[in-house]
mmCIF file of C-alpha atoms in Angstrom:
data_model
loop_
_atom_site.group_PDB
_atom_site.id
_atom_site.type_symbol
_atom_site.label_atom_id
_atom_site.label_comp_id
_atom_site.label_asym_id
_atom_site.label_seq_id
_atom_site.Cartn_x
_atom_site.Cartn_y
_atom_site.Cartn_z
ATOM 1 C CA UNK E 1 55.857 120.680 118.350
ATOM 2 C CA UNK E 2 55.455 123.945 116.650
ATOM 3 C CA UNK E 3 52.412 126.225 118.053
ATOM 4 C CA UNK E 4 51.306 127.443 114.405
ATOM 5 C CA UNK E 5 51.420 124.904 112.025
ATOM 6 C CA UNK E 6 50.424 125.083 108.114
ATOM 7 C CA UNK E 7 50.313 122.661 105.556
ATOM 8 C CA UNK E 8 51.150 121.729 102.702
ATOM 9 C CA UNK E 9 54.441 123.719 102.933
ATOM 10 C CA UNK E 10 55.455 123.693 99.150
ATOM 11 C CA UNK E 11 53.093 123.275 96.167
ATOM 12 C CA UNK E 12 52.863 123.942 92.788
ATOM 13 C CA UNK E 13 49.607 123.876 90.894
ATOM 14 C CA UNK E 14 48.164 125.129 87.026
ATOM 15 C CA UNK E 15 46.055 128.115 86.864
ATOM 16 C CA UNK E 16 42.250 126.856 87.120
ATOM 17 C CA UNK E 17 42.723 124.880 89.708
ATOM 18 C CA UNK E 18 40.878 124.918 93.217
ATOM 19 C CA UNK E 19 43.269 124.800 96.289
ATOM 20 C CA UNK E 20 43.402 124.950 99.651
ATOM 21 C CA UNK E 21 45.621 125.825 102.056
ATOM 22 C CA UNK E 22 45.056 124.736 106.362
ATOM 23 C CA UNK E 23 46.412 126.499 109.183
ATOM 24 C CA UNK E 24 46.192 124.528 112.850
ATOM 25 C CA UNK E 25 47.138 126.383 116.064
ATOM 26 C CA UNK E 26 47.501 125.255 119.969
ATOM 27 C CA UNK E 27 48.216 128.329 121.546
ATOM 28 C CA UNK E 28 44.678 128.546 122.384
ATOM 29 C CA UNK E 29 44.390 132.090 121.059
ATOM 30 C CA UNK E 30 40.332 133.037 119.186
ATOM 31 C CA UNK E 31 42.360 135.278 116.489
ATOM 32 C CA UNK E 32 43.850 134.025 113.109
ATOM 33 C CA UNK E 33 44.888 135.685 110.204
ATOM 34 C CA UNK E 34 46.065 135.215 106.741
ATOM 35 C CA UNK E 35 48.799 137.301 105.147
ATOM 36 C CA UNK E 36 50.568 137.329 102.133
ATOM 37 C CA UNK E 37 54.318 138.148 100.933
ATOM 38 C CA UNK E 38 55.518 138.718 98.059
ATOM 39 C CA UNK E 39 59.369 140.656 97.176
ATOM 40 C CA UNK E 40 58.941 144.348 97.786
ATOM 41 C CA UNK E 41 54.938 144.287 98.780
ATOM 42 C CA UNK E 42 55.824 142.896 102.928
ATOM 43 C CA UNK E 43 52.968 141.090 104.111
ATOM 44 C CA UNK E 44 49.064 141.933 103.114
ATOM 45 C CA UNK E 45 46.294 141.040 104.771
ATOM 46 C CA UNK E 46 43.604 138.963 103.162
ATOM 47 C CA UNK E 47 41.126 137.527 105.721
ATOM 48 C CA UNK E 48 40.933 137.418 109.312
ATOM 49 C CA UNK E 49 39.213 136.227 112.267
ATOM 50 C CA UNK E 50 38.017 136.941 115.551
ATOM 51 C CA UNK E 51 36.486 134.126 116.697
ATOM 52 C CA UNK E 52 34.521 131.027 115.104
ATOM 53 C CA UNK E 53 32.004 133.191 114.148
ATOM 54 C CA UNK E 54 33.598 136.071 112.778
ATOM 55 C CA UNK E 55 35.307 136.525 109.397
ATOM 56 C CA UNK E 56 36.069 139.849 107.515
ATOM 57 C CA UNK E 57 37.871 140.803 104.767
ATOM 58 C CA UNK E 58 41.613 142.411 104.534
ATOM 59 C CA UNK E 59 43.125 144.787 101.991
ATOM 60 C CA UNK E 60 43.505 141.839 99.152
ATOM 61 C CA UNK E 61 40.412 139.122 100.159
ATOM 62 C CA UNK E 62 39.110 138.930 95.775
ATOM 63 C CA UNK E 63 39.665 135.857 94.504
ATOM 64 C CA UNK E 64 40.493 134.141 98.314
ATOM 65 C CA UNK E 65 37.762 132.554 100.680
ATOM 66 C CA UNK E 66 38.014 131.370 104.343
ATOM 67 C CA UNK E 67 36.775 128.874 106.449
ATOM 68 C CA UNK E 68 36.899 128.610 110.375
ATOM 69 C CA UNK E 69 36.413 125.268 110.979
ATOM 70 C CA UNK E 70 37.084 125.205 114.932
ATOM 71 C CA UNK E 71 38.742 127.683 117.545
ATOM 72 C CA UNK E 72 41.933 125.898 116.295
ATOM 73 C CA UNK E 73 41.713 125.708 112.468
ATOM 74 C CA UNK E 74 40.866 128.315 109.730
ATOM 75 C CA UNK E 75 41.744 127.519 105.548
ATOM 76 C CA UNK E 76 42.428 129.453 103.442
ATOM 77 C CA UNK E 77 40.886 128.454 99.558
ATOM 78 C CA UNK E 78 41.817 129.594 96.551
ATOM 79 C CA UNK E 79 38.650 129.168 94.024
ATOM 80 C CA UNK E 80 40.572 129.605 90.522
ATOM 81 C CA UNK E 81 44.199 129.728 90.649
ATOM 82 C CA UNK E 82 45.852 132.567 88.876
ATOM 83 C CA UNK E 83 49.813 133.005 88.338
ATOM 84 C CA UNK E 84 49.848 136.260 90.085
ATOM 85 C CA UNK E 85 48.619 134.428 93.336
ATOM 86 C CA UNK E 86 52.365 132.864 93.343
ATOM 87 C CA UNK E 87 53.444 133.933 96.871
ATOM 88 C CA UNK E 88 54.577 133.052 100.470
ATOM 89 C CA UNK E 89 51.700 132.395 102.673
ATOM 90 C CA UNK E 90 51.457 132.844 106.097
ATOM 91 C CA UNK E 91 48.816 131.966 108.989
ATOM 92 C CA UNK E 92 48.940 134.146 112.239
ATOM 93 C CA UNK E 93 47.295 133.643 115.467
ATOM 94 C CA UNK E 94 47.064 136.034 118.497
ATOM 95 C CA UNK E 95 45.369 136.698 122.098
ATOM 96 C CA UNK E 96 43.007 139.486 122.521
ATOM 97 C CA UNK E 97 45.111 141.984 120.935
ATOM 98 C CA UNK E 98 45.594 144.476 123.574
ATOM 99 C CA UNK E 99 49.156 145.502 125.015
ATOM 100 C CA UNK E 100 51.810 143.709 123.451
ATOM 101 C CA UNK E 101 49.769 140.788 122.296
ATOM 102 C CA UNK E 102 51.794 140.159 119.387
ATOM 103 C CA UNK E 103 50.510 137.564 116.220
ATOM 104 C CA UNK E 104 53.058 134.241 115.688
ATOM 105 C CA UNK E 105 53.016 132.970 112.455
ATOM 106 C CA UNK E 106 53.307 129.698 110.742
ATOM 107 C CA UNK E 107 55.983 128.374 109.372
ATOM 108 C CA UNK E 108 54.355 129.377 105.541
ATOM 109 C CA UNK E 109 53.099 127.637 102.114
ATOM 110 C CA UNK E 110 55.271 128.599 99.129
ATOM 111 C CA UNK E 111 52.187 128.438 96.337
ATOM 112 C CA UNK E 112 53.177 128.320 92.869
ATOM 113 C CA UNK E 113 50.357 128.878 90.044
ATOM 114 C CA UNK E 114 51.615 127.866 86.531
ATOM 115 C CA UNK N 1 45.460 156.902 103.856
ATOM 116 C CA UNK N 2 47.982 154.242 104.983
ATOM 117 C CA UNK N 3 51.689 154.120 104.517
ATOM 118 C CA UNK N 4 54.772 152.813 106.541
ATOM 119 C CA UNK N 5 58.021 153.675 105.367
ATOM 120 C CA UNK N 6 61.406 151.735 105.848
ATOM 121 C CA UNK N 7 64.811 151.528 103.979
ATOM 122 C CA UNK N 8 64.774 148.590 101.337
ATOM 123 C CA UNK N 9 68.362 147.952 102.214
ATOM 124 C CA UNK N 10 71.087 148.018 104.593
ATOM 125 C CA UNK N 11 74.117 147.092 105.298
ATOM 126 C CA UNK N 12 76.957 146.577 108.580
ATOM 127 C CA UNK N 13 79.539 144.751 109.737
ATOM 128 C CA UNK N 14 79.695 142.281 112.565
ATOM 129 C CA UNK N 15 80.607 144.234 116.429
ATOM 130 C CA UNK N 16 78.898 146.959 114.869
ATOM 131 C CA UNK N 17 75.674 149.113 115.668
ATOM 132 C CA UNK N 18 73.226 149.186 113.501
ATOM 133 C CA UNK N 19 69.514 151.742 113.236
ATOM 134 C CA UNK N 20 66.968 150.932 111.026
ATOM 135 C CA UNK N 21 64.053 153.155 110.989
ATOM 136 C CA UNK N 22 60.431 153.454 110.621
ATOM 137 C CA UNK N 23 58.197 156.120 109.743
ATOM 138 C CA UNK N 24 54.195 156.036 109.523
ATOM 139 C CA UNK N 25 50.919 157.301 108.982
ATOM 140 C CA UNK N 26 47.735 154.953 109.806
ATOM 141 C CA UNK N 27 44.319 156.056 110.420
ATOM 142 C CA UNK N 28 44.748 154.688 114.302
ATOM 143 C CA UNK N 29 47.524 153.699 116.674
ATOM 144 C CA UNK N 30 47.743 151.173 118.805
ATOM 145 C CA UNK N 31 51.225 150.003 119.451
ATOM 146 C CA UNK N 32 54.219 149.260 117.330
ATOM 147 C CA UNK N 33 55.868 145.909 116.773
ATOM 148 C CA UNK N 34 59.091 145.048 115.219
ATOM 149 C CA UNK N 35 59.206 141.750 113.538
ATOM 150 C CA UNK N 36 62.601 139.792 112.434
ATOM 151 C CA UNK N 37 61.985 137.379 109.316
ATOM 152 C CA UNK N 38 65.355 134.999 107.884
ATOM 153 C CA UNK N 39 65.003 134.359 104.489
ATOM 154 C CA UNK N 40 61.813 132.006 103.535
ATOM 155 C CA UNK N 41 61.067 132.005 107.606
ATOM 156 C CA UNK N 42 58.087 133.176 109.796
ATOM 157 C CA UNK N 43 58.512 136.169 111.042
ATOM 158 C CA UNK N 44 59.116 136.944 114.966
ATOM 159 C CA UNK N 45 58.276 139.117 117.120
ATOM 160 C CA UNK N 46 61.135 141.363 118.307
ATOM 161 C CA UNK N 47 59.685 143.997 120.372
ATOM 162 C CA UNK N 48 56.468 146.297 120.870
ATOM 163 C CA UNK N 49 56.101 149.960 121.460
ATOM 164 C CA UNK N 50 53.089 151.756 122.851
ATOM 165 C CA UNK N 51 54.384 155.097 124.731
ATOM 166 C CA UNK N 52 57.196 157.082 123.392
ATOM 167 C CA UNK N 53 60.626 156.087 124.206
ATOM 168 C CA UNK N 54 62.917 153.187 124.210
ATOM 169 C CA UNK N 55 62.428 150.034 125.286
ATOM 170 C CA UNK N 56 65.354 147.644 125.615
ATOM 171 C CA UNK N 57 65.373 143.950 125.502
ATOM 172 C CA UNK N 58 69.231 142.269 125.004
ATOM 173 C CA UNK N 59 71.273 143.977 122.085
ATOM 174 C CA UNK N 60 68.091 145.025 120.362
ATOM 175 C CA UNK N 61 66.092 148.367 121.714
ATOM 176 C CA UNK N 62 63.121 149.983 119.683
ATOM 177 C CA UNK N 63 62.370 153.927 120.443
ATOM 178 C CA UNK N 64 58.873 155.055 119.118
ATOM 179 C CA UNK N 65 57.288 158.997 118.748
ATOM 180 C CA UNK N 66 53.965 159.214 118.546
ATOM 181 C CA UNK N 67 54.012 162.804 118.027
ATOM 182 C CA UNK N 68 56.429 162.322 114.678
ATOM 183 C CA UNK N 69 55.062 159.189 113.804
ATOM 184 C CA UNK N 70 58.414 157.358 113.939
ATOM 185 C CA UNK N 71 59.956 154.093 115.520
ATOM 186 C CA UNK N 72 63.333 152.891 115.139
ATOM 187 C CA UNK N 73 65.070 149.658 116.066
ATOM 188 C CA UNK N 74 68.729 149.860 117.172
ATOM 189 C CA UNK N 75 70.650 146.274 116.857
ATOM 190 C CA UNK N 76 74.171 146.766 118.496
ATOM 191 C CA UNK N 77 77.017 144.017 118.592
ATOM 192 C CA UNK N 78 75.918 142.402 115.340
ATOM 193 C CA UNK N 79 76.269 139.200 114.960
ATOM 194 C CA UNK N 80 75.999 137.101 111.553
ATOM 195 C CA UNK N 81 72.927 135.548 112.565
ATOM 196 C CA UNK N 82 71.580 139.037 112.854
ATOM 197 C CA UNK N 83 71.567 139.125 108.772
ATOM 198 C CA UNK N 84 67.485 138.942 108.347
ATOM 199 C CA UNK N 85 64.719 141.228 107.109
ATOM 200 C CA UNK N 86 63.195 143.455 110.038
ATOM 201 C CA UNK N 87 59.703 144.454 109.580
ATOM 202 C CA UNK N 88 58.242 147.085 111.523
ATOM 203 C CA UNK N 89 54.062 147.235 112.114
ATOM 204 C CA UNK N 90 51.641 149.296 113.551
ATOM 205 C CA UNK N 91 48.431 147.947 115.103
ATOM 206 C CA UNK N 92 45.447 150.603 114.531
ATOM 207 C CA UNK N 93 42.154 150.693 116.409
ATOM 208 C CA UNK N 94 40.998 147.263 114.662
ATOM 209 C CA UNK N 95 43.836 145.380 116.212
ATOM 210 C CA UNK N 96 44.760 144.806 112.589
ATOM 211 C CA UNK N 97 48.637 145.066 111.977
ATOM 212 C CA UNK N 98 50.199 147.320 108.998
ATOM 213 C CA UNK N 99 52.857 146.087 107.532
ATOM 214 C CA UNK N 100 56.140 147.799 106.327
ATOM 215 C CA UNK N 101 57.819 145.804 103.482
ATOM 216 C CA UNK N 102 60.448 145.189 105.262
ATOM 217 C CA UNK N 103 64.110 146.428 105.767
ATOM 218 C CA UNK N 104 66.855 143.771 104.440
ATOM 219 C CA UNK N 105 70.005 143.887 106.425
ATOM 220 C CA UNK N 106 73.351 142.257 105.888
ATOM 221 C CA UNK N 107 75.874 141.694 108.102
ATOM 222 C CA UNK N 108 79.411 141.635 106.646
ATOM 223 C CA UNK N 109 82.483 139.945 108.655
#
């Protein structure tokens, strides 16, 4: 079973709309992000989070919110869909972050925003 | 400000060797990771760099300067498999990780 998991993998929605999209983990590890990719930009951060209680902001958090539901779970919501939030998304997890304590990422969600 | 630099593009042939390289300029340091990411993947880790040098692991090494702000990752005996984007990142202080957008390399028979 994969360590990072994400769901849904694939979906298309109209712009309005509220979504949201989950991010499970059983590696254990208190930090998860929330990146974004889109062709030429790499991946941006929009909200991470160091432990249950801890949430901040990245470089592109407006129109995104979080939730850390559990040690193991943190969503990702989307209030009011706009087409230029059409991207790859990707959940990360890591340790501590010290040494080479690297982040492994889920497998992504491929949103679509007519 | 904040700004990693890598080639958009690049291109070898299988058996080959292959350098794709990294510059930066971040408001901290804390280590250097090279990512490898297939097409519509996750990306995966590859290696990490802290001190300067190289650091070997298989057919792929990664060197990092501190002092020049530069990283490169060296790929020899390519393989087909090895066609992927590589992203190189830098951790600052925050133990958040920059992101390059990537460098997109093809590997011709």
């Amino acid at each position: 079973d994969a360590d990072v998991t994400q769901t849904p993998r694939n979906r298309i929605t109209k712009t309005g709309k509220r979504i949201m999209l989950e991010c499970s983990q059983t590696k254990g590890h208190d930090r998860m992000y929330w990146y974004r990719q889109d062709p030429g930009l790499g991946l941006r951060l929009i909200y991470y989070s160091f432990d249950v209680k801890d949430i901040n902001k990245g470089e592109i958090s407006d129109g995104y919110s979080v939730s850390r539901q559990a040690q193991a779970k943190f969503s990702l919501s989307l209030e009011s869909a706009i087409p230029n939030q059409t991207a790859l998304y990707f959940c990360a997890t890591s340790a501590e972050g010290r040494g080479s304590d690297t982040q492994y990422f889920g497998p992504g969600t491929r949103l679509t925003v007519l | 400000g904040q700004n990693i630099d890598q080639p958009t593009e690049m291109t070898a042939t299988e058996g080959a060797i292959v350098q794709i390289n990294c510059t930066y300029q971040t408001s901290g340091f804390n280590g250097l990771f090279w990512y490898q990411q297939h097409a519509g993947e996750a990306p995966t880790f590859l290696s990490y760099n802290v001190l300067d040098g190289l650091e070997e692991k298989g057919r792929f090494s990664s060197f990092l300067s501190r002092s020049k702000g530069y990283s490169y990752l060296l790929l020899k005996e390519l393989q087909m498999k090895d066609s992927a984007s590589y992203l190189c990142a830098v951790r600052e202080d925050t133990d958040k990780l920059i992101f390059g957008t990537g460098t997109r390399l093809q590997v011709f028979p």
